[in-house]
CSV table of C-alpha atoms in Angstrom, one decimal:
chain,number,residue,atom,x,y,z
O,584,MET,CA,-174.4,218.4,-60.0
O,585,LYS,CA,-174.3,216.7,-63.1
O,586,ALA,CA,-174.2,219.0,-65.9
O,587,SER,CA,-178.1,219.6,-67.8
O,588,HIS,CA,-178.8,218.8,-71.5
O,589,ASN,CA,-181.0,222.0,-71.1
O,590,PRO,CA,-179.4,225.1,-73.6
O,591,ASN,CA,-180.5,227.0,-71.4
O,592,ALA,CA,-179.1,225.7,-68.1
O,593,ASP,CA,-176.0,227.0,-66.2
O,594,ASN,CA,-173.7,224.3,-67.7
O,595,SER,CA,-170.1,226.6,-67.0
O,596,GLN,CA,-169.5,223.5,-64.2
O,597,ALA,CA,-169.4,221.4,-67.6
O,598,LYS,CA,-165.6,222.3,-68.3
O,599,ALA,CA,-164.4,221.2,-64.6
O,600,GLN,CA,-166.8,218.1,-64.6
O,601,ALA,CA,-165.2,216.9,-68.2
O,602,THR,CA,-161.4,217.5,-66.6
O,603,LEU,CA,-162.8,215.0,-63.7
O,604,ALA,CA,-164.4,213.0,-66.3
O,605,MET,CA,-161.2,212.2,-67.5
O,606,ALA,CA,-158.4,211.7,-64.6
O,607,ALA,CA,-160.9,209.1,-64.1
O,608,ARG,CA,-160.6,207.4,-67.9
O,609,ASP,CA,-164.8,208.0,-68.1
O,610,TRP,CA,-163.9,208.8,-71.0
O,611,THR,CA,-167.7,208.8,-73.0
O,612,GLU,CA,-168.8,211.1,-70.7
O,613,ALA,CA,-165.3,213.6,-70.6
O,614,LEU,CA,-166.4,213.7,-74.3
O,615,ARG,CA,-170.5,214.3,-73.6
O,616,LEU,CA,-169.6,217.6,-70.8
O,617,TRP,CA,-166.2,219.4,-73.3
O,618,LYS,CA,-169.3,219.1,-76.0
O,619,LEU,CA,-171.5,220.1,-73.9
O,620,TRP,CA,-169.1,223.3,-72.5
O,621,TRP,CA,-168.3,224.2,-75.9
O,622,SER,CA,-172.0,224.4,-76.7
O,623,SER,CA,-172.8,226.7,-74.2
O,624,HIS,CA,-170.2,228.7,-74.0
O,625,PRO,CA,-168.5,228.7,-77.6
O,626,GLN,CA,-166.5,232.1,-77.7
O,627,GLU,CA,-164.3,230.9,-74.8
O,628,ALA,CA,-163.9,227.4,-75.5
O,629,THR,CA,-162.7,228.4,-79.2
O,630,LYS,CA,-160.0,230.7,-77.6
O,631,ASP,CA,-159.3,228.0,-75.2
O,632,PRO,CA,-156.4,225.7,-77.1
O,633,ASP,CA,-156.2,223.4,-73.8
O,634,ALA,CA,-159.5,222.7,-73.9
O,635,MET,CA,-159.4,221.6,-78.0
O,636,HIS,CA,-156.6,219.5,-76.9
O,637,ASP,CA,-158.8,217.6,-74.2
O,638,ARG,CA,-161.7,217.5,-76.1
O,639,ALA,CA,-159.3,215.2,-78.2
O,640,VAL,CA,-157.8,213.4,-76.0
O,641,SER,CA,-161.3,212.1,-75.7
O,642,HIS,CA,-162.1,212.3,-78.8
O,643,PHE,CA,-159.3,209.3,-80.0
O,644,HIS,CA,-160.5,207.2,-76.8
O,645,CYS,CA,-163.8,207.4,-78.0
O,646,GLU,CA,-161.7,205.7,-80.8
O,647,GLU,CA,-162.9,209.1,-83.0
O,648,PRO,CA,-158.9,209.6,-84.3
O,649,GLY,CA,-159.8,211.7,-86.8
O,650,LYS,CA,-161.7,214.2,-84.7
O,651,ALA,CA,-159.6,214.2,-82.1
O,652,LEU,CA,-156.7,215.2,-84.7
O,653,GLU,CA,-159.3,217.8,-86.0
O,654,TRP,CA,-158.8,219.3,-81.8
O,655,LEU,CA,-155.2,219.7,-82.6
O,656,ASP,CA,-154.9,221.5,-85.2
O,657,LEU,CA,-157.3,223.7,-83.7
O,658,ALA,CA,-155.5,224.2,-81.0
O,659,ALA,CA,-152.1,224.3,-83.0
O,660,ALA,CA,-153.5,227.2,-85.0
O,661,LEU,CA,-154.1,229.0,-81.3
O,662,GLN,CA,-150.2,228.6,-80.7
O,663,PRO,CA,-147.8,227.8,-83.3
O,664,GLU,CA,-145.5,228.9,-81.9
O,665,TYR,CA,-145.8,226.1,-78.2
O,666,SER,CA,-143.8,222.9,-79.2
O,667,TYR,CA,-145.9,220.9,-77.6
O,668,ARG,CA,-148.5,221.5,-79.8
O,669,TYR,CA,-146.5,219.1,-82.2
O,670,ALA,CA,-145.2,217.0,-79.9
O,671,SER,CA,-148.7,215.6,-78.7
O,672,ARG,CA,-149.9,216.3,-82.9
O,673,GLY,CA,-147.2,213.6,-83.8
O,674,TRP,CA,-147.6,211.0,-81.0
O,675,MET,CA,-151.4,210.9,-82.3
O,676,LYS,CA,-150.0,210.1,-85.5
O,677,GLN,CA,-147.2,208.2,-84.6
O,678,ALA,CA,-149.5,206.3,-82.8
O,679,THR,CA,-152.3,205.8,-86.0
O,680,GLY,CA,-150.2,204.9,-88.2
O,681,ASP,CA,-149.1,208.5,-90.5
O,682,THR,CA,-145.7,208.5,-89.2
O,683,PRO,CA,-144.6,211.1,-92.4
O,684,GLY,CA,-147.0,213.3,-90.7
O,685,ALA,CA,-146.0,212.5,-86.8
O,686,ILE,CA,-142.4,212.7,-88.4
O,687,ALA,CA,-143.3,216.5,-89.6
O,688,ASP,CA,-144.8,217.5,-86.0
O,689,TYR,CA,-141.5,216.1,-83.9
O,690,GLN,CA,-139.2,218.1,-86.3
O,691,ARG,CA,-141.0,221.0,-85.5
O,692,ALA,CA,-141.4,220.7,-81.5
O,693,VAL,CA,-137.7,220.2,-80.9
O,694,GLN,CA,-137.4,223.1,-83.5
O,695,LEU,CA,-139.4,225.0,-80.7
O,696,ASP,CA,-137.7,223.1,-77.8
O,697,PRO,CA,-135.0,221.8,-78.1
O,698,GLU,CA,-134.6,221.0,-74.9
O,699,ASP,CA,-137.1,218.2,-75.6
O,700,ALA,CA,-135.1,214.7,-74.5
O,701,VAL,CA,-138.7,212.5,-75.3
O,702,THR,CA,-139.7,214.2,-78.6
O,703,TRP,CA,-136.0,213.6,-79.7
O,704,ASN,CA,-136.2,210.1,-79.0
O,705,ASN,CA,-139.8,209.8,-80.9
O,706,LEU,CA,-138.2,211.1,-83.5
O,707,GLY,CA,-135.1,209.0,-84.2
O,708,LEU,CA,-137.3,206.0,-83.8
O,709,LEU,CA,-139.2,207.0,-86.4
O,710,GLU,CA,-136.3,207.8,-89.0
O,711,GLU,CA,-134.7,204.6,-88.2
O,712,GLN,CA,-138.5,202.6,-89.5
O,713,MET,CA,-138.3,204.5,-92.3
O,714,GLY,CA,-134.7,203.5,-92.9
O,715,TYR,CA,-132.8,207.0,-91.9
O,716,GLN,CA,-130.4,204.8,-89.4
O,717,ALA,CA,-127.2,208.1,-89.5
O,718,GLN,CA,-129.8,210.1,-88.7
O,719,ALA,CA,-131.7,208.2,-86.1
O,720,GLN,CA,-128.6,208.0,-84.1
O,721,GLU,CA,-128.0,211.6,-83.7
O,722,ARG,CA,-131.4,211.7,-82.6
O,723,TYR,CA,-130.8,209.7,-79.7
O,724,LYS,CA,-127.4,210.8,-79.1
O,725,ILE,CA,-129.4,214.5,-78.3
O,726,SER,CA,-132.3,212.9,-76.2
O,727,ASP,CA,-129.0,210.3,-73.7
O,728,GLU,CA,-127.6,213.9,-73.3
O,729,LEU,CA,-130.6,215.7,-72.3
O,730,MET,CA,-131.5,212.7,-70.3
O,731,GLY,CA,-128.1,212.5,-68.4
O,732,ILE,CA,-128.4,215.9,-68.1
O,733,LEU,CA,-131.7,215.7,-66.3
O,734,GLN,CA,-130.1,213.5,-63.7
O,735,GLU,CA,-127.1,215.9,-62.9
O,736,ARG,CA,-130.0,218.0,-62.1
O,737,GLY,CA,-131.1,216.0,-59.6
O,738,ILE,CA,-133.5,214.5,-61.7
O,739,ASP,CA,-134.0,210.6,-61.0
O,740,THR,CA,-135.1,208.9,-64.2
O,741,GLU,CA,-134.5,205.6,-63.0
O,742,ASN,CA,-136.2,206.1,-59.4
O,743,ALA,CA,-138.5,208.1,-59.1
O,744,PRO,CA,-142.0,208.2,-57.7
O,745,PRO,CA,-144.3,206.9,-60.0
O,746,PRO,CA,-147.5,209.5,-60.7
O,747,THR,CA,-149.9,210.1,-58.2
O,748,THR,CA,-152.5,209.2,-61.5
O,749,PRO,CA,-151.5,207.0,-63.4
O,750,LEU,CA,-154.1,206.6,-66.2
O,751,ASP,CA,-154.5,203.1,-68.4
O,752,ALA,CA,-153.3,203.5,-72.2
O,753,PRO,CA,-156.4,203.7,-75.1
O,754,THR,CA,-157.0,200.2,-77.3
O,755,LEU,CA,-154.4,200.0,-79.9
O,756,ASP,CA,-155.1,197.5,-83.1
O,757,PRO,CA,-153.1,194.8,-81.7
O,758,THR,CA,-151.6,194.5,-85.5
O,759,SER,CA,-148.9,198.3,-84.7
O,760,ASN,CA,-146.2,198.0,-83.5
O,761,HIS,CA,-147.1,200.9,-80.9
O,762,GLU,CA,-146.8,199.1,-78.0
O,763,ASN,CA,-147.7,200.2,-74.1
O,764,LEU,CA,-148.7,204.0,-75.7
O,765,SER,CA,-150.9,206.0,-73.4
O,766,PHE,CA,-152.2,209.2,-74.7
O,767,TRP,CA,-153.7,210.5,-72.2
O,768,GLY,CA,-150.3,209.8,-69.8
O,769,GLU,CA,-147.9,211.7,-72.8
O,770,CYS,CA,-150.8,214.9,-73.1
O,771,SER,CA,-150.7,215.2,-69.4
O,772,ARG,CA,-146.4,215.1,-68.9
O,773,ALA,CA,-144.8,218.0,-68.0
O,774,LEU,CA,-143.7,219.5,-70.7
O,775,ARG,CA,-146.7,222.1,-70.5
O,776,THR,CA,-143.5,223.5,-68.2
O,777,SER,CA,-140.3,223.7,-67.0
O,778,GLU,CA,-140.2,222.1,-63.5
O,779,GLY,CA,-142.2,219.6,-64.8
O,780,ARG,CA,-139.3,218.1,-66.8
O,781,ALA,CA,-138.8,216.5,-64.4
O,782,GLU,CA,-141.4,213.9,-65.2
O,783,LEU,CA,-140.1,212.9,-67.7
O,784,TRP,CA,-138.6,209.6,-66.9
O,785,THR,CA,-142.9,208.5,-66.2
O,786,PHE,CA,-142.6,208.6,-70.2
O,787,ILE,CA,-139.6,207.0,-70.8
O,788,LYS,CA,-140.5,204.0,-68.4
O,789,ASN,CA,-143.8,203.8,-69.5
O,790,GLY,CA,-143.0,202.2,-73.0
O,791,PHE,CA,-143.9,206.0,-74.8
O,792,THR,CA,-140.5,205.7,-76.3
O,793,LEU,CA,-141.2,202.9,-78.1
O,794,ARG,CA,-137.0,202.3,-77.2
O,795,GLY,CA,-135.6,199.2,-76.3
């Protein structure tokens, strides 16, 4: 049953439906449902950083990056010690051309989670773009060492099977240097849980790191 626009209706399923719409890459519908759930469950919504994050993703894919960043700011404010909040916001800043802002968020992310190989690599890329060659090479070294540890633990970063629900990359400015990016893929990545680090290879192989 489709969630109702009637403010008096039971819209408790809107959140689940929004998640399904995101999985189907129907970003307009996802954003509509997130707004509906917010209006009908304001107290719950304001305490849910994951919902804020997913609403941000929907705004981003609906070509509203400013609003998307506002929601990521709120999510980070609720979980200031969670590295993923900064890694995902850093990616969005990188995708929208805010290189200094992206670097600051990536630095905070790896400070909180020194084992985040993808973010170390992305940090190195941006520092290299800014002319900080020595720093960038150090970031790459750390990233490569962490990827080696993953392989030693039996995580095949070259031949692992593809994710079960690969999603399309957003349409970005064709003049941008950021190619083959998939924000939904990044935001769904396994860094949300320690077990999920086995999926790091997906984002590297999909070009998320922009390296090579």
